[in-house]
PDB file of C-alpha atoms in Angstrom:
ATOM      1  CA  MET A 213       0.227   9.275 -29.718  1.00  0.00           C
ATOM      2  CA  ILE A 214       1.918   7.489 -25.847  1.00  0.00           C
ATOM      3  CA  LYS A 215       0.167   3.928 -26.920  1.00  0.00           C
ATOM      4  CA  ILE A 216       1.551   2.757 -23.539  1.00  0.00           C
ATOM      5  CA  SER A 217       2.319   4.365 -19.879  1.00  0.00           C
ATOM      6  CA  PHE A 218       4.381   2.682 -17.542  1.00  0.00           C
ATOM      7  CA  ILE A 219       4.749   3.171 -13.756  1.00  0.00           C
ATOM      8  CA  ILE A 220       7.892   3.446 -11.939  1.00  0.00           C
ATOM      9  CA  PRO A 221       7.314   4.048  -7.368  1.00  0.00           C
ATOM     10  CA  LEU A 222      10.125   4.517  -6.671  1.00  0.00           C
ATOM     11  CA  TYR A 223      12.285   4.825  -3.571  1.00  0.00           C
ATOM     12  CA  ASN A 224      15.570   3.880  -2.340  1.00  0.00           C
ATOM     13  CA  CYS A 225      15.826   1.234  -5.281  1.00  0.00           C
ATOM     14  CA  GLU A 226      19.753   3.159  -6.985  1.00  0.00           C
ATOM     15  CA  GLN A 227      20.726  -0.031  -7.185  1.00  0.00           C
ATOM     16  CA  TYR A 228      18.464  -1.251  -9.333  1.00  0.00           C
ATOM     17  CA  ILE A 229      16.548   2.033 -11.513  1.00  0.00           C
ATOM     18  CA  GLN A 230      17.964   2.104 -14.120  1.00  0.00           C
ATOM     19  CA  LYS A 231      18.446  -0.720 -15.255  1.00  0.00           C
ATOM     20  CA  CYS A 232      14.841  -1.212 -15.005  1.00  0.00           C
ATOM     21  CA  ILE A 233      14.721   2.212 -17.388  1.00  0.00           C
ATOM     22  CA  GLU A 234      17.003   0.925 -19.805  1.00  0.00           C
ATOM     23  CA  SER A 235      15.052  -2.673 -20.005  1.00  0.00           C
ATOM     24  CA  ILE A 236      11.574  -0.364 -20.868  1.00  0.00           C
ATOM     25  CA  LEU A 237      13.912   1.476 -22.990  1.00  0.00           C
ATOM     26  CA  LEU A 238      14.972  -2.190 -24.649  1.00  0.00           C
ATOM     27  CA  LEU A 239      11.615  -2.443 -25.797  1.00  0.00           C
ATOM     28  CA  PRO A 240      10.485  -2.460 -30.109  1.00  0.00           C
ATOM     29  CA  ILE A 241       7.828   0.563 -29.202  1.00  0.00           C
ATOM     30  CA  VAL A 242       9.029   3.718 -31.000  1.00  0.00           C
ATOM     31  CA  HIS A 243       9.759   6.230 -28.557  1.00  0.00           C
ATOM     32  CA  SER A 244       7.226   8.724 -28.781  1.00  0.00           C
ATOM     33  CA  GLU A 245       4.621   6.510 -28.334  1.00  0.00           C
ATOM     34  CA  LYS A 246       6.054   5.868 -24.210  1.00  0.00           C
ATOM     35  CA  GLU A 247       6.056   7.272 -21.557  1.00  0.00           C
ATOM     36  CA  ILE A 248       8.316   5.787 -18.133  1.00  0.00           C
ATOM     37  CA  LEU A 249       6.462   7.907 -15.451  1.00  0.00           C
ATOM     38  CA  VAL A 250       8.881   7.506 -12.157  1.00  0.00           C
ATOM     39  CA  VAL A 251       7.617   8.460  -8.960  1.00  0.00           C
ATOM     40  CA  ASP A 252       9.705   9.092  -6.260  1.00  0.00           C
ATOM     41  CA  ASP A 253       8.923   7.865  -2.944  1.00  0.00           C
ATOM     42  CA  GLY A 254      10.617  10.223  -0.971  1.00  0.00           C
ATOM     43  CA  SER A 255      13.755   8.369  -1.700  1.00  0.00           C
ATOM     44  CA  ILE A 256      17.261   9.092   0.720  1.00  0.00           C
ATOM     45  CA  ASP A 257      19.236   7.664  -2.455  1.00  0.00           C
ATOM     46  CA  LYS A 258      20.587   8.365  -5.725  1.00  0.00           C
ATOM     47  CA  GLY A 259      18.068   6.225  -7.437  1.00  0.00           C
ATOM     48  CA  ALA A 260      16.129  10.201  -8.492  1.00  0.00           C
ATOM     49  CA  GLU A 261      19.655  11.219  -9.189  1.00  0.00           C
ATOM     50  CA  ILE A 262      19.858   9.408 -11.960  1.00  0.00           C
ATOM     51  CA  THR A 263      16.586   8.363 -13.150  1.00  0.00           C
ATOM     52  CA  LEU A 264      16.872  12.877 -13.725  1.00  0.00           C
ATOM     53  CA  GLN A 265      20.138  12.261 -15.579  1.00  0.00           C
ATOM     54  CA  ILE A 266      18.294   9.570 -17.825  1.00  0.00           C
ATOM     55  CA  SER A 267      15.060  11.742 -18.278  1.00  0.00           C
ATOM     56  CA  GLN A 268      18.501  14.699 -20.398  1.00  0.00           C
ATOM     57  CA  THR A 269      18.641  12.104 -23.214  1.00  0.00           C
ATOM     58  CA  HIS A 270      15.223   9.935 -22.910  1.00  0.00           C
ATOM     59  CA  PRO A 271      12.557  12.795 -22.594  1.00  0.00           C
ATOM     60  CA  GLU A 272      10.155   9.671 -22.667  1.00  0.00           C
ATOM     61  CA  VAL A 273      11.286   9.353 -19.150  1.00  0.00           C
ATOM     62  CA  ARG A 274       9.865  11.598 -16.731  1.00  0.00           C
ATOM     63  CA  LEU A 275      10.659  11.469 -12.954  1.00  0.00           C
ATOM     64  CA  ILE A 276       7.803  12.944 -10.517  1.00  0.00           C
ATOM     65  CA  GLN A 277       8.669  13.095  -6.431  1.00  0.00           C
ATOM     66  CA  GLN A 278       6.631  13.132  -3.419  1.00  0.00           C
ATOM     67  CA  THR A 279       6.929  12.753  -0.146  1.00  0.00           C
ATOM     68  CA  ASN A 280       7.116   9.656   1.583  1.00  0.00           C
ATOM     69  CA  LYS A 281       3.692   8.169   1.204  1.00  0.00           C
ATOM     70  CA  GLY A 282       4.010   4.726  -0.141  1.00  0.00           C
ATOM     71  CA  ALA A 283       4.015   2.499  -3.372  1.00  0.00           C
ATOM     72  CA  SER A 284       0.414   3.024  -3.652  1.00  0.00           C
ATOM     73  CA  THR A 285       0.246   6.658  -3.573  1.00  0.00           C
ATOM     74  CA  ALA A 286       2.802   6.674  -6.129  1.00  0.00           C
ATOM     75  CA  ARG A 287       1.298   4.294  -8.483  1.00  0.00           C
ATOM     76  CA  ASN A 288      -2.073   6.535  -7.854  1.00  0.00           C
ATOM     77  CA  ARG A 289      -0.362   9.518  -8.810  1.00  0.00           C
ATOM     78  CA  GLY A 290       1.038   8.004 -12.092  1.00  0.00           C
ATOM     79  CA  LEU A 291      -2.645   7.098 -12.963  1.00  0.00           C
ATOM     80  CA  ASN A 292      -2.947  10.548 -12.010  1.00  0.00           C
ATOM     81  CA  GLU A 293      -0.695  11.754 -14.842  1.00  0.00           C
ATOM     82  CA  ALA A 294      -0.568   8.954 -17.397  1.00  0.00           C
ATOM     83  CA  GLN A 295      -1.306   9.545 -20.478  1.00  0.00           C
ATOM     84  CA  GLY A 296      -0.797   6.709 -22.582  1.00  0.00           C
ATOM     85  CA  LYS A 297      -3.953   4.118 -24.575  1.00  0.00           C
ATOM     86  CA  TRP A 298      -2.025   1.301 -21.986  1.00  0.00           C
ATOM     87  CA  VAL A 299      -0.643   1.380 -18.153  1.00  0.00           C
ATOM     88  CA  TRP A 300       2.402  -1.060 -17.512  1.00  0.00           C
ATOM     89  CA  PHE A 301       2.956  -1.413 -13.528  1.00  0.00           C
ATOM     90  CA  VAL A 302       6.581  -2.033 -13.427  1.00  0.00           C
ATOM     91  CA  ASP A 303       8.385  -2.122  -9.415  1.00  0.00           C
ATOM     92  CA  ALA A 304      11.764  -0.064  -9.575  1.00  0.00           C
ATOM     93  CA  ASP A 305      14.355  -3.250  -8.801  1.00  0.00           C
ATOM     94  CA  ASP A 306      12.323  -5.074 -11.558  1.00  0.00           C
ATOM     95  CA  GLN A 307      12.704  -5.316 -15.719  1.00  0.00           C
ATOM     96  CA  VAL A 308      10.433  -5.924 -18.408  1.00  0.00           C
ATOM     97  CA  LEU A 309      11.600  -7.937 -21.603  1.00  0.00           C
ATOM     98  CA  TRP A 310       9.650  -8.997 -24.490  1.00  0.00           C
ATOM     99  CA  ASP A 311      11.122 -11.418 -27.093  1.00  0.00           C
ATOM    100  CA  THR A 312      10.824  -9.764 -31.168  1.00  0.00           C
ATOM    101  CA  THR A 313      10.394 -13.494 -32.428  1.00  0.00           C
ATOM    102  CA  ASN A 314       8.092 -14.886 -31.236  1.00  0.00           C
ATOM    103  CA  ILE A 315       4.180 -14.486 -32.452  1.00  0.00           C
ATOM    104  CA  PHE A 316       2.503 -12.213 -29.810  1.00  0.00           C
ATOM    105  CA  PRO A 317       4.839  -9.097 -31.629  1.00  0.00           C
ATOM    106  CA  LEU A 318       4.417  -6.443 -29.065  1.00  0.00           C
ATOM    107  CA  GLU A 319       3.598  -3.524 -31.148  1.00  0.00           C
ATOM    108  CA  SER A 320       0.690  -5.531 -32.674  1.00  0.00           C
ATOM    109  CA  LEU A 321      -0.947  -6.397 -29.042  1.00  0.00           C
ATOM    110  CA  LEU A 322      -0.852  -2.616 -28.214  1.00  0.00           C
ATOM    111  CA  GLU A 323      -3.258  -1.846 -31.930  1.00  0.00           C
ATOM    112  CA  VAL A 324      -5.637  -3.931 -29.884  1.00  0.00           C
ATOM    113  CA  GLU A 325      -9.232  -2.794 -29.345  1.00  0.00           C
ATOM    114  CA  ASP A 326     -11.296  -5.429 -27.911  1.00  0.00           C
ATOM    115  CA  THR A 327      -9.083  -6.484 -25.492  1.00  0.00           C
ATOM    116  CA  GLU A 328      -8.612  -4.407 -21.704  1.00  0.00           C
ATOM    117  CA  LEU A 329      -6.076  -6.815 -19.996  1.00  0.00           C
ATOM    118  CA  ILE A 330      -3.000  -8.434 -21.014  1.00  0.00           C
ATOM    119  CA  CYS A 331      -1.343 -11.072 -19.290  1.00  0.00           C
ATOM    120  CA  PHE A 332       1.550 -13.075 -19.415  1.00  0.00           C
ATOM    121  CA  ASN A 333       4.639 -14.673 -18.090  1.00  0.00           C
ATOM    122  CA  TYR A 334       7.377 -13.565 -16.356  1.00  0.00           C
ATOM    123  CA  LYS A 335      11.260 -14.738 -14.314  1.00  0.00           C
ATOM    124  CA  LYS A 336      12.662 -14.740 -11.315  1.00  0.00           C
ATOM    125  CA  GLU A 337      16.100 -13.882 -11.602  1.00  0.00           C
ATOM    126  CA  TYR A 338      18.223 -15.380  -8.551  1.00  0.00           C
ATOM    127  CA  SER A 339      21.754 -15.089  -8.170  1.00  0.00           C
ATOM    128  CA  GLN A 340      22.527 -18.597 -10.155  1.00  0.00           C
ATOM    129  CA  ALA A 341      20.014 -18.271 -12.869  1.00  0.00           C
ATOM    130  CA  LEU A 342      16.322 -17.378 -14.209  1.00  0.00           C
ATOM    131  CA  ILE A 343      13.975 -18.885 -13.474  1.00  0.00           C
ATOM    132  CA  GLU A 344      10.416 -19.675 -15.964  1.00  0.00           C
ATOM    133  CA  HIS A 345       6.747 -19.444 -13.960  1.00  0.00           C
ATOM    134  CA  THR A 346       4.518 -20.401 -16.897  1.00  0.00           C
ATOM    135  CA  ASP A 347       0.547 -19.507 -15.767  1.00  0.00           C
ATOM    136  CA  TYR A 348      -0.458 -19.237 -19.486  1.00  0.00           C
ATOM    137  CA  HIS A 349       0.436 -22.207 -21.425  1.00  0.00           C
ATOM    138  CA  SER A 350      -1.645 -21.603 -24.740  1.00  0.00           C
ATOM    139  CA  GLN A 351      -3.524 -17.643 -26.181  1.00  0.00           C
ATOM    140  CA  GLU A 352      -6.793 -18.203 -24.282  1.00  0.00           C
ATOM    141  CA  LYS A 353      -9.180 -15.514 -24.279  1.00  0.00           C
ATOM    142  CA  ILE A 354     -11.902 -14.669 -21.145  1.00  0.00           C
ATOM    143  CA  ASP A 355     -14.272 -12.625 -19.232  1.00  0.00           C
ATOM    144  CA  GLY A 356     -12.939 -11.221 -16.231  1.00  0.00           C
ATOM    145  CA  VAL A 357     -14.926 -13.612 -14.100  1.00  0.00           C
ATOM    146  CA  LYS A 358     -12.859 -16.368 -14.778  1.00  0.00           C
ATOM    147  CA  PHE A 359      -9.720 -14.969 -15.382  1.00  0.00           C
ATOM    148  CA  LEU A 360      -9.809 -14.187 -11.253  1.00  0.00           C
ATOM    149  CA  TYR A 361     -10.771 -17.895 -10.479  1.00  0.00           C
ATOM    150  CA  ARG A 362      -8.348 -19.167 -12.270  1.00  0.00           C
ATOM    151  CA  HIS A 363      -6.054 -17.092 -11.617  1.00  0.00           C
ATOM    152  CA  GLN A 364      -5.414 -16.416  -7.581  1.00  0.00           C
ATOM    153  CA  SER A 365      -2.086 -14.856  -7.907  1.00  0.00           C
ATOM    154  CA  LEU A 366      -3.315 -11.242  -9.017  1.00  0.00           C
ATOM    155  CA  TYR A 367       0.900  -9.670  -9.202  1.00  0.00           C
ATOM    156  CA  LEU A 368       0.477  -6.952 -10.463  1.00  0.00           C
ATOM    157  CA  TRP A 369       3.750  -6.286 -12.761  1.00  0.00           C
ATOM    158  CA  ASN A 370       2.420  -9.568 -15.370  1.00  0.00           C
ATOM    159  CA  LYS A 371      -0.066  -7.734 -16.800  1.00  0.00           C
ATOM    160  CA  ILE A 372      -1.018  -5.077 -18.758  1.00  0.00           C
ATOM    161  CA  PHE A 373      -3.894  -2.549 -18.656  1.00  0.00           C
ATOM    162  CA  ARG A 374      -5.909  -0.584 -21.534  1.00  0.00           C
ATOM    163  CA  ARG A 375      -6.081   2.852 -18.956  1.00  0.00           C
ATOM    164  CA  ASP A 376     -10.001   3.537 -20.044  1.00  0.00           C
ATOM    165  CA  ALA A 377     -10.865   0.096 -18.291  1.00  0.00           C
ATOM    166  CA  ILE A 378      -9.308   1.262 -14.546  1.00  0.00           C
ATOM    167  CA  LEU A 379      -9.810   4.875 -14.669  1.00  0.00           C
ATOM    168  CA  LYS A 380     -12.597   4.598 -11.803  1.00  0.00           C
ATOM    169  CA  HIS A 381     -10.013   2.869  -9.428  1.00  0.00           C
ATOM    170  CA  ARG A 382      -7.133   3.788  -7.202  1.00  0.00           C
ATOM    171  CA  PHE A 383      -4.962   1.642  -5.298  1.00  0.00           C
ATOM    172  CA  VAL A 384      -5.913   2.226  -1.818  1.00  0.00           C
ATOM    173  CA  ASP A 385      -3.601   4.628  -0.376  1.00  0.00           C
ATOM    174  CA  GLY A 386      -0.807   4.259   2.729  1.00  0.00           C
ATOM    175  CA  THR A 387      -1.012   0.532   2.186  1.00  0.00           C
ATOM    176  CA  LYS A 388       2.414  -1.297   0.611  1.00  0.00           C
ATOM    177  CA  ASN A 389       1.268  -4.931   0.632  1.00  0.00           C
ATOM    178  CA  ILE A 390      -1.695  -6.724  -0.762  1.00  0.00           C
ATOM    179  CA  GLU A 391      -2.346  -3.605  -2.442  1.00  0.00           C
ATOM    180  CA  ASP A 392      -2.036  -4.937  -6.176  1.00  0.00           C
ATOM    181  CA  MET A 393      -4.814  -7.637  -5.339  1.00  0.00           C
ATOM    182  CA  TYR A 394      -7.114  -5.721  -4.410  1.00  0.00           C
ATOM    183  CA  PHE A 395      -6.370  -2.830  -7.099  1.00  0.00           C
ATOM    184  CA  ASP A 396      -6.713  -6.595  -9.787  1.00  0.00           C
ATOM    185  CA  MET A 397      -9.673  -7.510  -8.305  1.00  0.00           C
ATOM    186  CA  LYS A 398     -11.370  -4.587  -8.625  1.00  0.00           C
ATOM    187  CA  ALA A 399     -10.276  -3.641 -12.226  1.00  0.00           C
ATOM    188  CA  ILE A 400     -10.806  -7.694 -13.241  1.00  0.00           C
ATOM    189  CA  VAL A 401     -13.882  -8.493 -12.435  1.00  0.00           C
ATOM    190  CA  ASP A 402     -15.563  -6.132 -14.684  1.00  0.00           C
ATOM    191  CA  MET A 403     -13.344  -6.842 -17.845  1.00  0.00           C
ATOM    192  CA  GLU A 404     -15.422  -9.542 -20.486  1.00  0.00           C
ATOM    193  CA  HIS A 405     -12.071  -9.007 -22.371  1.00  0.00           C
ATOM    194  CA  VAL A 406      -8.682 -10.397 -20.936  1.00  0.00           C
ATOM    195  CA  LEU A 407      -6.050 -11.680 -23.264  1.00  0.00           C
ATOM    196  CA  CYS A 408      -3.896 -14.618 -21.862  1.00  0.00           C
ATOM    197  CA  ILE A 409      -0.302 -15.439 -23.801  1.00  0.00           C
ATOM    198  CA  PRO A 410       2.399 -17.730 -23.962  1.00  0.00           C
ATOM    199  CA  VAL A 411       5.004 -14.931 -23.593  1.00  0.00           C
ATOM    200  CA  TYR A 412       7.592 -13.940 -21.284  1.00  0.00           C
ATOM    201  CA  GLY A 413       7.752 -10.144 -20.531  1.00  0.00           C
ATOM    202  CA  TYR A 414       8.797  -9.936 -16.944  1.00  0.00           C
ATOM    203  CA  ILE A 415      11.625 -10.356 -14.503  1.00  0.00           C
ATOM    204  CA  TYR A 416      11.308 -10.231 -10.986  1.00  0.00           C
ATOM    205  CA  ASN A 417      14.478  -9.583  -9.026  1.00  0.00           C
ATOM    206  CA  GLN A 418      14.697 -12.169  -6.359  1.00  0.00           C
ATOM    207  CA  LEU A 419      18.256 -10.602  -5.292  1.00  0.00           C
ATOM    208  CA  ASN A 420      16.968  -7.189  -3.097  1.00  0.00           C
ATOM    209  CA  VAL A 421      17.496  -8.135   0.230  1.00  0.00           C
ATOM    210  CA  ASN A 422      15.502  -4.921   1.267  1.00  0.00           C
ATOM    211  CA  SER A 423      12.323  -5.532  -0.385  1.00  0.00           C
ATOM    212  CA  THR A 424       9.256  -5.398   1.185  1.00  0.00           C
ATOM    213  CA  SER A 425       8.994  -8.408   0.076  1.00  0.00           C
ATOM    214  CA  ARG A 426      10.982 -10.087   1.751  1.00  0.00           C
ATOM    215  CA  ASN A 427      11.712  -7.593   5.406  1.00  0.00           C
ATOM    216  CA  ARG A 428      10.842  -9.819   8.132  1.00  0.00           C
ATOM    217  CA  SER A 429      11.359  -6.510  10.720  1.00  0.00           C
ATOM    218  CA  LEU A 430       8.962  -6.405  13.217  1.00  0.00           C
ATOM    219  CA  ALA A 431       7.529  -3.036  11.970  1.00  0.00           C
ATOM    220  CA  ASN A 432       6.926  -4.781   8.180  1.00  0.00           C
ATOM    221  CA  LEU A 433       5.445  -7.761   9.605  1.00  0.00           C
ATOM    222  CA  ARG A 434       2.920  -5.106  11.675  1.00  0.00           C
ATOM    223  CA  LYS A 435       2.661  -3.157   8.673  1.00  0.00           C
ATOM    224  CA  LEU A 436       1.633  -6.166   7.110  1.00  0.00           C
ATOM    225  CA  SER A 437      -0.609  -7.454   9.015  1.00  0.00           C
ATOM    226  CA  ASP A 438      -2.986  -3.599   9.530  1.00  0.00           C
ATOM    227  CA  ASP A 439      -2.274  -3.292   5.604  1.00  0.00           C
ATOM    228  CA  THR A 440      -4.135  -6.921   5.374  1.00  0.00           C
ATOM    229  CA  HIS A 441      -6.991  -6.070   8.107  1.00  0.00           C
ATOM    230  CA  ILE A 442      -7.701  -2.967   5.695  1.00  0.00           C
ATOM    231  CA  ILE A 443      -7.737  -4.728   2.635  1.00  0.00           C
ATOM    232  CA  HIS A 444      -9.503  -7.373   3.903  1.00  0.00           C
ATOM    233  CA  SER A 445     -12.382  -5.048   5.488  1.00  0.00           C
ATOM    234  CA  LEU A 446     -13.017  -3.732   2.574  1.00  0.00           C
ATOM    235  CA  ILE A 447     -13.235  -6.871   0.152  1.00  0.00           C
ATOM    236  CA  LYS A 448     -15.599  -7.914   2.916  1.00  0.00           C
ATOM    237  CA  LYS A 449     -17.873  -4.846   2.143  1.00  0.00           C
ATOM    238  CA  ASP A 450     -17.486  -5.124  -1.783  1.00  0.00           C
ATOM    239  CA  ILE A 451     -18.842  -8.391  -1.377  1.00  0.00           C
ATOM    240  CA  GLU A 452     -22.165  -6.742   1.324  1.00  0.00           C
ATOM    241  CA  THR A 453     -22.834  -5.213  -2.329  1.00  0.00           C
ATOM    242  CA  MET A 454     -22.375  -7.507  -4.484  1.00  0.00           C
ATOM    243  CA  THR A 455     -24.942  -9.676  -5.956  1.00  0.00           C
ATOM    244  CA  GLY A 456     -23.826 -13.587  -8.165  1.00  0.00           C
ATOM    245  CA  GLU A 457     -21.522 -14.838  -9.671  1.00  0.00           C
ATOM    246  CA  LYS A 458     -19.159 -11.529  -9.190  1.00  0.00           C
ATOM    247  CA  LYS A 459     -20.049 -11.919  -5.274  1.00  0.00           C
ATOM    248  CA  ASP A 460     -18.882 -15.390  -5.710  1.00  0.00           C
ATOM    249  CA  VAL A 461     -15.657 -14.868  -7.086  1.00  0.00           C
ATOM    250  CA  PHE A 462     -14.749 -12.086  -4.225  1.00  0.00           C
ATOM    251  CA  GLN A 463     -15.802 -13.831  -1.938  1.00  0.00           C
ATOM    252  CA  PHE A 464     -14.235 -16.791  -2.801  1.00  0.00           C
ATOM    253  CA  LEU A 465     -10.480 -14.342  -3.551  1.00  0.00           C
ATOM    254  CA  LEU A 466     -11.164 -13.236   0.001  1.00  0.00           C
ATOM    255  CA  ASN A 467     -10.866 -16.864   1.505  1.00  0.00           C
ATOM    256  CA  ILE A 468      -8.249 -18.099  -0.578  1.00  0.00           C
ATOM    257  CA  SER A 469      -6.222 -14.741   0.357  1.00  0.00           C
ATOM    258  CA  SER A 470      -7.250 -15.417   4.106  1.00  0.00           C
ATOM    259  CA  VAL A 471      -6.029 -18.649   4.787  1.00  0.00           C
ATOM    260  CA  GLY A 472      -1.983 -17.202   2.851  1.00  0.00           C
ATOM    261  CA  TYR A 473      -2.796 -13.911   5.560  1.00  0.00           C
ATOM    262  CA  ILE A 474      -2.649 -17.040   8.712  1.00  0.00           C
ATOM    263  CA  TYR A 475      -0.106 -18.862   7.250  1.00  0.00           C
ATOM    264  CA  SER A 476       2.157 -16.043   7.712  1.00  0.00           C
ATOM    265  CA  LEU A 477       1.253 -15.361  11.048  1.00  0.00           C
ATOM    266  CA  ILE A 478       2.089 -18.678  11.037  1.00  0.00           C
ATOM    267  CA  THR A 479       5.866 -18.975  10.132  1.00  0.00           C
ATOM    268  CA  LEU A 480       6.980 -15.024  11.062  1.00  0.00           C
ATOM    269  CA  TYR A 481       5.187 -13.438  13.575  1.00  0.00           C
ATOM    270  CA  PRO A 482       5.909 -14.286  17.877  1.00  0.00           C
ATOM    271  CA  ILE A 483       2.840 -15.186  19.425  1.00  0.00           C
ATOM    272  CA  LYS A 484       1.639 -11.988  21.229  1.00  0.00           C
ATOM    273  CA  GLU A 485       1.318 -10.542  17.886  1.00  0.00           C
ATOM    274  CA  ILE A 486      -0.567 -13.519  16.780  1.00  0.00           C
ATOM    275  CA  LYS A 487      -3.068 -13.033  19.198  1.00  0.00           C
ATOM    276  CA  LYS A 488      -3.337  -9.172  18.905  1.00  0.00           C
ATOM    277  CA  ASP A 489      -3.762  -9.060  15.133  1.00  0.00           C
ATOM    278  CA  LEU A 490      -6.415 -13.051  15.196  1.00  0.00           C
ATOM    279  CA  THR A 491      -8.219 -10.458  18.348  1.00  0.00           C
ATOM    280  CA  GLU A 492      -8.555  -7.351  15.804  1.00  0.00           C
ATOM    281  CA  TYR A 493      -8.924 -10.032  12.473  1.00  0.00           C
ATOM    282  CA  ARG A 494     -12.277 -11.156  14.303  1.00  0.00           C
ATOM    283  CA  LYS A 495     -13.773  -8.257  15.618  1.00  0.00           C
ATOM    284  CA  ARG A 496     -14.063  -7.138  11.809  1.00  0.00           C
ATOM    285  CA  GLY A 497     -15.804 -10.303  11.161  1.00  0.00           C
ATOM    286  CA  LEU A 498     -12.801 -11.288   8.765  1.00  0.00           C
ATOM    287  CA  TYR A 499     -12.320 -14.746  11.174  1.00  0.00           C
ATOM    288  CA  PRO A 500     -13.676 -17.356  11.092  1.00  0.00           C
ATOM    289  CA  ILE A 501     -12.252 -17.697   7.668  1.00  0.00           C
ATOM    290  CA  LYS A 502     -14.882 -19.644   5.189  1.00  0.00           C
ATOM    291  CA  LYS A 503     -14.003 -22.856   3.806  1.00  0.00           C
ATOM    292  CA  THR A 504     -12.221 -22.189  -0.065  1.00  0.00           C
ATOM    293  CA  GLY A 505     -13.474 -25.296  -1.411  1.00  0.00           C
ATOM    294  CA  ILE A 506      -9.984 -26.486  -1.957  1.00  0.00           C
ATOM    295  CA  ARG A 507      -9.168 -29.164   0.598  1.00  0.00           C
ATOM    296  CA  LYS A 508      -5.627 -28.767   1.559  1.00  0.00           C
ATOM    297  CA  TYR A 509      -6.803 -25.384   2.311  1.00  0.00           C
ATOM    298  CA  ASP A 510      -9.860 -26.183   4.776  1.00  0.00           C
ATOM    299  CA  ILE A 511      -8.155 -29.181   6.176  1.00  0.00           C
ATOM    300  CA  PHE A 512      -5.627 -26.318   7.552  1.00  0.00           C
ATOM    301  CA  LEU A 513      -8.833 -24.028   8.905  1.00  0.00           C
ATOM    302  CA  LEU A 514      -9.965 -27.151  10.348  1.00  0.00           C
ATOM    303  CA  ILE A 515      -7.087 -26.300  13.367  1.00  0.00           C
ATOM    304  CA  THR A 516      -6.234 -23.236  11.926  1.00  0.00           C
ATOM    305  CA  ASN A 517      -9.814 -21.523  12.033  1.00  0.00           C
ATOM    306  CA  ARG A 518      -9.548 -20.970  16.027  1.00  0.00           C
ATOM    307  CA  ILE A 519      -6.551 -18.493  17.513  1.00  0.00           C
ATOM    308  CA  LEU A 520      -5.545 -21.462  20.116  1.00  0.00           C
ATOM    309  CA  GLY A 521      -4.946 -23.660  17.250  1.00  0.00           C
ATOM    310  CA  VAL A 522      -2.624 -20.751  15.027  1.00  0.00           C
ATOM    311  CA  ILE A 523      -0.693 -20.229  18.886  1.00  0.00           C
ATOM    312  CA  VAL A 524      -0.071 -24.550  18.938  1.00  0.00           C
ATOM    313  CA  CYS A 525       0.898 -24.704  14.980  1.00  0.00           C
ATOM    314  CA  ARG A 526       3.497 -21.201  15.362  1.00  0.00           C
ATOM    315  CA  ILE A 527       4.558 -22.835  18.638  1.00  0.00           C
ATOM    316  CA  LEU A 528       4.995 -26.524  16.346  1.00  0.00           C
ATOM    317  CA  SER A 529       7.345 -24.460  13.584  1.00  0.00           C
ATOM    318  CA  LEU A 530       9.654 -22.772  15.863  1.00  0.00           C
ATOM    319  CA  ILE A 531      10.218 -26.171  17.302  1.00  0.00           C
ATOM    320  CA  ARG A 532      10.422 -27.647  13.748  1.00  0.00           C
ATOM    321  CA  HIS A 533      13.785 -24.373  13.550  1.00  0.00           C
ATOM    322  CA  LEU A 534      15.793 -24.879  15.992  1.00  0.00           C
TER     323      LEU A 534
END
């Protein structure tokens, strides 16, 4: 029986994929009870070749190949083929870890029946050190709505999902930005039992300069903006069909994410792109942004809920960096 499926979208990551896979192989889980699905998304380097070589001696590693369609489609492919009771999404340039001396053995957690999601802390890897990021200081079990209110940084990789709790959900094909946030929102909002534990279970790589999250080319910024418009529009559409506390938490998260989008425009984008993007954002009914209920964000919105205010902030940002 396969207890857990690891899904790794792979695109031009030959420098890191071996370490990533090896970190999973080292986890205290019987080899026959895990599968590592590496979905090669049309890589043009040797990442797929390295994966195939590892699979020769580790049959739990399986290489799946497709033409380049983006990380979301690659994850969907992995979900379609996963057989484990649990699913852990891992990025190809990162690593997993699990302290075998802690009071939360991974093997035991994978046996629980009354939990739909396991959440844990992580470390960021820099050239000089690993920096701990502690979201969870003690063990707690809460429902999905409470979790979403408390934890707005909806990363994908510091969570282990029970597969039958996410069977009806998929990532938005073609997107590669904030798609993880939307997947988390859709999956978690209906959950009744989310387990949060004070364990460090993941190493997030800050060294990969080619990572999508650190690519500041104009083409990548345009893709970021396009994906943000798509995902935020989908959330807005969801809100229109929801009621009660689930609707409220979706609106709250949309507002928070929208503030983050405006901040990225101010700090990263050319002024011409800002005008174009905010005009489109307004056409989609997403701008101006509703209040978040968080004082510092709402003060920020007093200035940036007008296109002119965003442009002025961008100019000041450019002057400050001269």
